[in-house]
mmCIF file of C-alpha atoms and ligand atoms in Angstrom:
data_model
loop_
_atom_site.group_PDB
_atom_site.id
_atom_site.type_symbol
_atom_site.label_atom_id
_atom_site.label_comp_id
_atom_site.label_asym_id
_atom_site.label_seq_id
_atom_site.Cartn_x
_atom_site.Cartn_y
_atom_site.Cartn_z
ATOM 1 C CA UNK A 913 0.312 -0.425 0.581
ATOM 2 C CA UNK A 914 1.284 2.913 -0.581
ATOM 3 C CA UNK A 915 0.446 6.463 -0.021
ATOM 4 C CA UNK A 916 0.993 9.242 -3.153
ATOM 5 C CA UNK A 917 1.000 12.838 -2.154
ATOM 6 C CA UNK A 918 1.083 15.425 -5.616
ATOM 7 C CA UNK A 919 2.343 18.622 -4.784
ATOM 8 C CA UNK A 920 3.379 21.625 -6.631
ATOM 9 C CA UNK A 921 4.807 25.510 -5.607
ATOM 10 C CA UNK A 922 2.686 26.796 -7.770
ATOM 11 C CA UNK A 923 -0.642 26.359 -8.685
ATOM 12 C CA UNK A 924 -1.711 25.146 -12.264
ATOM 13 C CA UNK A 925 1.042 23.279 -13.319
ATOM 14 C CA UNK A 926 -0.821 20.066 -13.232
ATOM 15 C CA UNK A 927 -1.338 18.491 -10.710
ATOM 16 C CA UNK A 928 -4.958 17.254 -10.721
ATOM 17 C CA UNK A 929 -4.660 16.630 -14.499
ATOM 18 C CA UNK A 930 -1.474 14.101 -13.919
ATOM 19 C CA UNK A 931 -2.999 12.741 -10.172
ATOM 20 C CA UNK A 932 -6.289 11.393 -12.412
ATOM 21 C CA UNK A 933 -4.656 9.725 -15.865
ATOM 22 C CA UNK A 934 -2.006 8.274 -13.693
ATOM 23 C CA UNK A 935 -4.622 6.923 -10.945
ATOM 24 C CA UNK A 936 -6.186 5.621 -13.765
ATOM 25 C CA UNK A 937 -2.583 4.119 -16.087
ATOM 26 C CA UNK A 938 -2.127 2.533 -12.612
ATOM 27 C CA UNK A 939 -5.213 1.065 -12.503
ATOM 28 C CA UNK A 940 -5.015 0.301 -16.121
ATOM 29 C CA UNK A 941 -2.009 -1.927 -14.914
ATOM 30 C CA UNK A 942 -3.755 -4.109 -12.304
ATOM 31 C CA UNK A 943 -3.460 -2.035 -9.074
ATOM 32 C CA UNK A 944 -6.495 -0.732 -6.795
ATOM 33 C CA UNK A 945 -6.747 3.149 -6.512
ATOM 34 C CA UNK A 946 -8.400 5.601 -4.860
ATOM 35 C CA UNK A 947 -7.840 9.278 -5.065
ATOM 36 C CA UNK A 948 -8.149 11.925 -2.824
ATOM 37 C CA UNK A 949 -9.366 15.620 -4.004
ATOM 38 C CA UNK A 950 -7.332 16.995 -1.251
ATOM 39 C CA UNK A 951 -7.548 20.886 -2.692
ATOM 40 C CA UNK A 952 -9.788 22.622 -0.562
ATOM 41 C CA UNK A 953 -8.560 26.057 -2.790
ATOM 42 C CA UNK A 954 -10.421 24.028 -5.805
ATOM 43 C CA UNK A 955 -11.920 20.666 -6.070
ATOM 44 C CA UNK A 956 -12.192 19.677 -9.455
ATOM 45 C CA UNK A 957 -11.537 15.793 -9.838
ATOM 46 C CA UNK A 958 -15.256 15.374 -10.352
ATOM 47 C CA UNK A 959 -14.837 17.764 -13.846
ATOM 48 C CA UNK A 960 -11.679 16.162 -14.981
ATOM 49 C CA UNK A 961 -13.140 12.346 -14.505
ATOM 50 C CA UNK A 962 -16.137 13.459 -15.851
ATOM 51 C CA UNK A 963 -18.272 12.082 -13.003
ATOM 52 C CA UNK A 964 -21.331 13.922 -10.510
ATOM 53 C CA UNK A 965 -20.652 12.869 -7.421
ATOM 54 C CA UNK A 966 -23.753 13.320 -5.130
ATOM 55 C CA UNK A 967 -21.860 13.993 -1.920
ATOM 56 C CA UNK A 968 -18.176 14.792 -1.353
ATOM 57 C CA UNK A 969 -16.049 13.483 1.237
ATOM 58 C CA UNK A 970 -17.695 16.977 3.592
ATOM 59 C CA UNK A 971 -21.205 15.516 3.724
ATOM 60 C CA UNK A 972 -18.870 12.376 5.375
ATOM 61 C CA UNK A 973 -17.770 14.761 8.132
ATOM 62 C CA UNK A 974 -20.778 16.056 8.975
ATOM 63 C CA UNK A 975 -22.039 12.953 9.288
ATOM 64 C CA UNK A 976 -24.291 13.107 6.610
ATOM 65 C CA UNK A 977 -23.138 10.328 4.711
ATOM 66 C CA UNK A 978 -21.431 7.438 5.067
ATOM 67 C CA UNK A 979 -17.669 7.005 3.992
ATOM 68 C CA UNK A 980 -19.034 4.494 1.211
ATOM 69 C CA UNK A 981 -21.877 6.778 0.210
ATOM 70 C CA UNK A 982 -19.109 9.167 -1.025
ATOM 71 C CA UNK A 983 -17.155 7.293 -3.192
ATOM 72 C CA UNK A 984 -17.315 7.154 -6.758
ATOM 73 C CA UNK A 985 -16.401 4.316 -8.505
ATOM 74 C CA UNK A 986 -15.204 5.144 -12.224
ATOM 75 C CA UNK A 987 -13.382 1.484 -12.811
ATOM 76 C CA UNK A 988 -13.303 -1.290 -11.179
ATOM 77 C CA UNK A 989 -9.707 -1.134 -9.957
ATOM 78 C CA UNK A 990 -10.335 2.868 -9.724
ATOM 79 C CA UNK A 991 -12.033 4.907 -6.987
ATOM 80 C CA UNK A 992 -12.406 8.186 -6.697
ATOM 81 C CA UNK A 993 -13.222 10.347 -2.801
ATOM 82 C CA UNK A 994 -14.163 13.655 -4.006
ATOM 83 C CA UNK A 995 -14.033 16.939 -2.306
ATOM 84 C CA UNK A 996 -14.620 20.059 -1.212
ATOM 85 C CA UNK A 997 -13.877 23.671 -2.087
ATOM 86 C CA UNK A 998 -14.066 25.944 0.187
ATOM 87 C CA UNK A 999 -12.823 26.666 3.899
ATOM 88 C CA UNK A 1000 -16.002 24.974 5.572
ATOM 89 C CA UNK A 1001 -14.092 21.735 5.620
ATOM 90 C CA UNK A 1002 -11.714 23.049 7.563
ATOM 91 C CA UNK A 1003 -14.105 23.505 10.378
ATOM 92 C CA UNK A 1004 -13.583 20.371 11.464
ATOM 93 C CA UNK A 1005 -12.362 19.093 14.210
ATOM 94 C CA UNK A 1006 -8.993 17.448 12.378
ATOM 95 C CA UNK A 1007 -8.616 14.351 14.333
ATOM 96 C CA UNK A 1008 -12.266 14.142 14.517
ATOM 97 C CA UNK A 1009 -12.488 13.750 11.231
ATOM 98 C CA UNK A 1010 -9.492 11.963 9.997
ATOM 99 C CA UNK A 1011 -10.570 9.710 12.341
ATOM 100 C CA UNK A 1012 -13.725 9.252 10.537
ATOM 101 C CA UNK A 1013 -11.840 9.457 7.311
ATOM 102 C CA UNK A 1014 -9.252 6.107 7.767
ATOM 103 C CA UNK A 1015 -12.447 4.205 9.446
ATOM 104 C CA UNK A 1016 -13.807 4.966 5.677
ATOM 105 C CA UNK A 1017 -10.460 3.620 3.792
ATOM 106 C CA UNK A 1018 -10.587 0.620 5.253
ATOM 107 C CA UNK A 1019 -14.089 -0.212 3.584
ATOM 108 C CA UNK A 1020 -11.829 -0.642 0.054
ATOM 109 C CA UNK A 1021 -9.962 -3.531 1.393
ATOM 110 C CA UNK A 1022 -6.399 -3.982 -0.044
ATOM 111 C CA UNK A 1023 -5.514 -1.022 -2.010
ATOM 112 C CA UNK A 1024 -2.486 -0.664 -3.721
ATOM 113 C CA UNK A 1025 -2.527 2.872 -4.147
ATOM 114 C CA UNK A 1026 -3.872 6.149 -2.308
ATOM 115 C CA UNK A 1027 -3.014 8.885 -4.417
ATOM 116 C CA UNK A 1028 -3.595 12.403 -2.944
ATOM 117 C CA UNK A 1029 -4.054 15.452 -5.107
ATOM 118 C CA UNK A 1030 -3.576 18.333 -3.496
ATOM 119 C CA UNK A 1031 -3.831 22.425 -3.634
ATOM 120 C CA UNK A 1032 -0.816 24.537 -4.527
ATOM 121 C CA UNK A 1033 1.461 25.477 -2.264
ATOM 122 C CA UNK A 1034 2.510 24.826 1.697
ATOM 123 C CA UNK A 1035 -0.643 24.581 4.120
ATOM 124 C CA UNK A 1036 -0.840 22.697 7.004
ATOM 125 C CA UNK A 1037 -2.861 20.312 4.972
ATOM 126 C CA UNK A 1038 -0.263 19.527 2.674
ATOM 127 C CA UNK A 1039 2.256 19.441 4.693
ATOM 128 C CA UNK A 1040 0.020 16.790 6.935
ATOM 129 C CA UNK A 1041 0.043 14.755 3.528
ATOM 130 C CA UNK A 1042 3.812 14.762 2.875
ATOM 131 C CA UNK A 1043 4.972 13.594 6.142
ATOM 132 C CA UNK A 1044 2.396 10.293 6.163
ATOM 133 C CA UNK A 1045 2.696 9.612 2.867
ATOM 134 C CA UNK A 1046 5.170 7.034 1.848
ATOM 135 C CA UNK A 1047 5.959 8.734 -1.894
ATOM 136 C CA UNK A 1048 5.702 13.005 -2.812
ATOM 137 C CA UNK A 1049 5.350 14.172 -6.004
ATOM 138 C CA UNK A 1050 6.562 17.619 -6.517
ATOM 139 C CA UNK A 1051 5.299 18.672 -9.947
ATOM 140 C CA UNK A 1052 6.565 21.610 -11.943
ATOM 141 C CA UNK A 1053 6.152 23.528 -15.130
ATOM 142 C CA UNK A 1054 9.063 24.990 -17.000
ATOM 143 C CA UNK A 1055 8.982 28.553 -16.610
ATOM 144 C CA UNK A 1056 10.755 30.197 -14.048
ATOM 145 C CA UNK A 1057 7.947 31.243 -11.438
ATOM 146 C CA UNK A 1058 7.002 27.510 -11.544
ATOM 147 C CA UNK A 1059 10.560 26.330 -10.572
ATOM 148 C CA UNK A 1060 11.441 29.275 -8.320
ATOM 149 C CA UNK A 1061 8.119 27.711 -6.664
ATOM 150 C CA UNK A 1062 9.306 23.863 -7.457
ATOM 151 C CA UNK A 1063 12.536 24.900 -5.673
ATOM 152 C CA UNK A 1064 10.868 26.970 -2.077
ATOM 153 C CA UNK A 1065 8.623 23.048 -2.010
ATOM 154 C CA UNK A 1066 11.864 21.046 -2.805
ATOM 155 C CA UNK A 1067 12.971 22.938 0.111
ATOM 156 C CA UNK A 1068 10.394 23.072 2.800
ATOM 157 C CA UNK A 1069 9.090 19.377 1.652
ATOM 158 C CA UNK A 1070 13.484 17.879 2.380
ATOM 159 C CA UNK A 1071 13.018 18.676 5.957
ATOM 160 C CA UNK A 1072 10.139 16.427 6.696
ATOM 161 C CA UNK A 1073 11.260 13.564 3.618
ATOM 162 C CA UNK A 1074 14.566 12.959 2.148
ATOM 163 C CA UNK A 1075 13.408 11.477 -0.732
ATOM 164 C CA UNK A 1076 11.069 12.939 -3.388
ATOM 165 C CA UNK A 1077 10.077 13.014 -7.400
ATOM 166 C CA UNK A 1078 10.218 15.579 -9.163
ATOM 167 C CA UNK A 1079 7.886 15.446 -12.501
ATOM 168 C CA UNK A 1080 7.951 18.495 -15.439
ATOM 169 C CA UNK A 1081 5.220 18.853 -17.223
ATOM 170 C CA UNK A 1082 4.226 20.799 -20.182
ATOM 171 C CA UNK A 1083 7.627 21.123 -21.520
ATOM 172 C CA UNK A 1084 8.574 21.084 -25.107
ATOM 173 C CA UNK A 1085 11.304 17.450 -24.987
ATOM 174 C CA UNK A 1086 12.382 15.297 -22.988
ATOM 175 C CA UNK A 1087 16.171 17.317 -23.016
ATOM 176 C CA UNK A 1088 13.847 20.213 -21.490
ATOM 177 C CA UNK A 1089 12.777 17.817 -18.952
ATOM 178 C CA UNK A 1090 16.072 16.901 -18.037
ATOM 179 C CA UNK A 1091 17.818 20.132 -18.025
ATOM 180 C CA UNK A 1092 15.284 20.992 -15.308
ATOM 181 C CA UNK A 1093 15.665 18.677 -12.916
ATOM 182 C CA UNK A 1094 19.904 18.530 -13.379
ATOM 183 C CA UNK A 1095 19.207 22.664 -12.245
ATOM 184 C CA UNK A 1096 16.992 21.844 -9.582
ATOM 185 C CA UNK A 1097 18.856 18.767 -7.982
ATOM 186 C CA UNK A 1098 22.096 20.595 -8.304
ATOM 187 C CA UNK A 1099 20.893 24.273 -6.441
ATOM 188 C CA UNK A 1100 18.732 21.475 -3.762
ATOM 189 C CA UNK A 1101 22.285 19.717 -3.335
ATOM 190 C CA UNK A 1102 24.176 22.768 -2.950
ATOM 191 C CA UNK A 1103 21.825 25.026 -1.302
ATOM 192 C CA UNK A 1104 18.744 22.587 1.277
ATOM 193 C CA UNK A 1105 20.869 19.427 1.730
ATOM 194 C CA UNK A 1106 23.858 16.935 0.412
ATOM 195 C CA UNK A 1107 21.934 14.276 1.236
ATOM 196 C CA UNK A 1108 18.438 14.760 -0.642
ATOM 197 C CA UNK A 1109 17.112 12.320 -2.691
ATOM 198 C CA UNK A 1110 15.514 14.098 -5.847
ATOM 199 C CA UNK A 1111 14.472 12.103 -8.254
ATOM 200 C CA UNK A 1112 13.065 12.182 -11.749
ATOM 201 C CA UNK A 1113 9.755 10.461 -12.129
ATOM 202 C CA UNK A 1114 9.146 11.494 -15.746
ATOM 203 C CA UNK A 1115 7.827 13.968 -17.979
ATOM 204 C CA UNK A 1116 4.764 15.304 -20.093
ATOM 205 C CA UNK A 1117 4.629 17.419 -22.680
ATOM 206 C CA UNK A 1118 2.918 20.055 -23.058
ATOM 207 C CA UNK A 1119 0.514 19.390 -25.780
ATOM 208 C CA UNK A 1120 -2.573 20.975 -26.741
ATOM 209 C CA UNK A 1121 -4.451 17.861 -26.309
ATOM 210 C CA UNK A 1122 -4.220 17.687 -23.185
ATOM 211 C CA UNK A 1123 -5.721 20.905 -22.948
ATOM 212 C CA UNK A 1124 -8.698 20.016 -25.215
ATOM 213 C CA UNK A 1125 -9.142 17.084 -23.030
ATOM 214 C CA UNK A 1126 -10.292 18.862 -20.172
ATOM 215 C CA UNK A 1127 -12.519 20.876 -21.875
ATOM 216 C CA UNK A 1128 -13.789 17.659 -23.224
ATOM 217 C CA UNK A 1129 -14.145 16.081 -19.418
ATOM 218 C CA UNK A 1130 -11.744 13.579 -21.027
ATOM 219 C CA UNK A 1131 -9.049 11.394 -20.069
ATOM 220 C CA UNK A 1132 -6.402 11.759 -22.155
ATOM 221 C CA UNK A 1133 -5.033 8.561 -20.861
ATOM 222 C CA UNK A 1134 -7.991 6.871 -20.988
ATOM 223 C CA UNK A 1135 -9.625 8.548 -24.077
ATOM 224 C CA UNK A 1136 -6.725 8.754 -26.228
ATOM 225 C CA UNK A 1137 -4.405 6.399 -25.100
ATOM 226 C CA UNK A 1138 -2.164 6.150 -27.485
ATOM 227 C CA UNK A 1139 -1.312 9.964 -27.403
ATOM 228 C CA UNK A 1140 1.847 11.023 -26.910
ATOM 229 C CA UNK A 1141 0.792 12.836 -23.254
ATOM 230 C CA UNK A 1142 -1.172 9.336 -22.163
ATOM 231 C CA UNK A 1143 2.884 7.296 -23.027
ATOM 232 C CA UNK A 1144 4.206 9.434 -21.243
ATOM 233 C CA UNK A 1145 1.893 9.403 -18.057
ATOM 234 C CA UNK A 1146 1.980 5.945 -18.337
ATOM 235 C CA UNK A 1147 5.673 5.664 -18.318
ATOM 236 C CA UNK A 1148 5.755 7.891 -14.761
ATOM 237 C CA UNK A 1149 3.392 4.951 -14.097
ATOM 238 C CA UNK A 1150 5.774 2.485 -14.808
ATOM 239 C CA UNK A 1151 8.029 3.843 -13.166
ATOM 240 C CA UNK A 1152 6.405 4.936 -9.860
ATOM 241 C CA UNK A 1153 5.736 0.810 -9.583
ATOM 242 C CA UNK A 1154 9.299 -0.169 -10.146
ATOM 243 C CA UNK A 1155 10.593 2.044 -7.436
ATOM 244 C CA UNK A 1156 8.423 -0.178 -5.488
ATOM 245 C CA UNK A 1157 10.342 -3.393 -5.861
ATOM 246 C CA UNK A 1158 13.551 -3.901 -4.913
ATOM 247 C CA UNK A 1159 14.564 -7.354 -5.674
ATOM 248 C CA UNK A 1160 11.123 -8.406 -6.414
ATOM 249 C CA UNK A 1161 10.090 -6.903 -3.029
ATOM 250 C CA UNK A 1162 7.731 -4.215 -2.260
ATOM 251 C CA UNK A 1163 9.759 -1.206 -0.809
ATOM 252 C CA UNK A 1164 8.264 1.358 1.234
ATOM 253 C CA UNK A 1165 5.201 -0.326 1.877
ATOM 254 C CA UNK A 1166 3.140 0.202 4.915
ATOM 255 C CA UNK A 1167 0.688 -2.671 5.830
ATOM 256 C CA UNK A 1168 -2.960 -0.751 5.604
ATOM 257 C CA UNK A 1169 -4.774 2.282 4.704
ATOM 258 C CA UNK A 1170 -4.907 2.889 8.521
ATOM 259 C CA UNK A 1171 -0.946 3.035 9.157
ATOM 260 C CA UNK A 1172 -1.669 6.229 7.313
ATOM 261 C CA UNK A 1173 -4.018 7.634 8.687
ATOM 262 C CA UNK A 1174 -2.867 6.949 11.739
ATOM 263 C CA UNK A 1175 -0.056 8.943 10.280
ATOM 264 C CA UNK A 1176 -1.259 11.950 9.577
ATOM 265 C CA UNK A 1177 -3.712 12.235 13.075
ATOM 266 C CA UNK A 1178 -0.002 12.127 14.823
ATOM 267 C CA UNK A 1179 1.003 14.889 12.767
ATOM 268 C CA UNK A 1180 -1.882 17.461 14.004
HETATM 269 N N1 LIG B 2216 1.000 18.509 -20.180
HETATM 270 C C1 LIG B 2216 -0.217 19.927 -20.592
HETATM 271 N N2 LIG B 2216 -0.072 20.283 -22.242
HETATM 272 C C2 LIG B 2216 -1.387 21.158 -22.098
HETATM 273 N N3 LIG B 2216 -2.178 21.134 -21.425
HETATM 274 C C3 LIG B 2216 -2.519 20.733 -19.572
HETATM 275 C C4 LIG B 2216 -1.091 19.713 -19.301
HETATM 276 N N4 LIG B 2216 -1.608 19.291 -18.161
HETATM 277 C C5 LIG B 2216 -2.509 20.332 -17.785
HETATM 278 N N5 LIG B 2216 -3.215 20.846 -18.753
HETATM 279 C C6 LIG B 2216 -3.563 22.120 -18.022
HETATM 280 O O1 LIG B 2216 -3.972 23.070 -17.220
HETATM 281 C C7 LIG B 2216 -4.373 23.447 -16.308
HETATM 282 C C8 LIG B 2216 -4.355 23.440 -15.357
HETATM 283 O O2 LIG B 2216 -4.172 21.650 -14.723
HETATM 284 P P1 LIG B 2216 -4.598 20.949 -13.428
HETATM 285 O O3 LIG B 2216 -4.355 19.794 -13.581
HETATM 286 O O4 LIG B 2216 -5.565 21.911 -13.154
HETATM 287 O O5 LIG B 2216 -3.689 22.071 -12.334
HETATM 288 P P2 LIG B 2216 -3.126 22.481 -10.861
HETATM 289 O O6 LIG B 2216 -4.067 21.268 -10.504
HETATM 290 O O7 LIG B 2216 -1.869 22.099 -11.142
HETATM 291 O O8 LIG B 2216 -4.279 23.399 -10.773
HETATM 292 C C9 LIG B 2216 -5.871 22.626 -17.297
HETATM 293 O O9 LIG B 2216 -5.971 23.158 -18.112
HETATM 294 C C10 LIG B 2216 -5.167 21.479 -18.306
HETATM 295 O O10 LIG B 2216 -5.888 20.599 -19.479
HETATM 296 MG MG1 LIG B 2217 -5.624 21.100 -9.398
#
């Protein structure tokens, strides 16, 4: 069971797009995946995945519906835990909220991945997710301000995680992705800490197909499965699953979802 937090310094760099497509690819590879839409600024996974959830996690918190009732099945292996935009969710007692949540998530049974799509920047909630997760993926676009913000995010995350993944989105080429990664890695080693393990998880090219898919409420990995960006997201999924195994053994694995939420609760 892996808990993957997807985050970024700057907004609009493709966190939600990549979270949705990555989750879908993992489900196609046979992994059981839950995607939690945890961006309280803009919870938009329902739009990206083209579904209309009846309830969100907020309704669960309010005790109005059960956790199972709020979950939306995307396919046999892929479930969405819809989020809610707005500060209202923050009014809930965090401990109670998360305890409720983890009991609910246990109902999935054996999950392979819980992917958490967070909001941009460094807030308390994002910090808790990073701390509790087995894997943290920082997404950045190639523009200078996004790279600056990615650097701040790396600096901040390095205080709580010594291994971080980087995904370059909206790049022109693999070459550009590699160059930006190398630069960030060098600066991180020099100015943050020598021991930081910044790993290149992959890249997705800038493609009008992706933008159009979002507008049409299509999923690039599903509806344009043989397109270049879909294949690139497939590569990210493969790399993520490869990093799981060392001599055939799953590394960094935690027994179940309850452990994740216990870890999360300990932060609060
Ligand atoms: N590789 C890409 N090429 C072109 N457009 C992209 C790409 N990735 C994301 N986008 C577009 O960028 C916008 C913001 O993406 P989104 O995933 O919502 O970002 P975030 O969750 O980081 O705020 C969307 O309109 C999406 O279609
Ligand atoms: Mg988003």
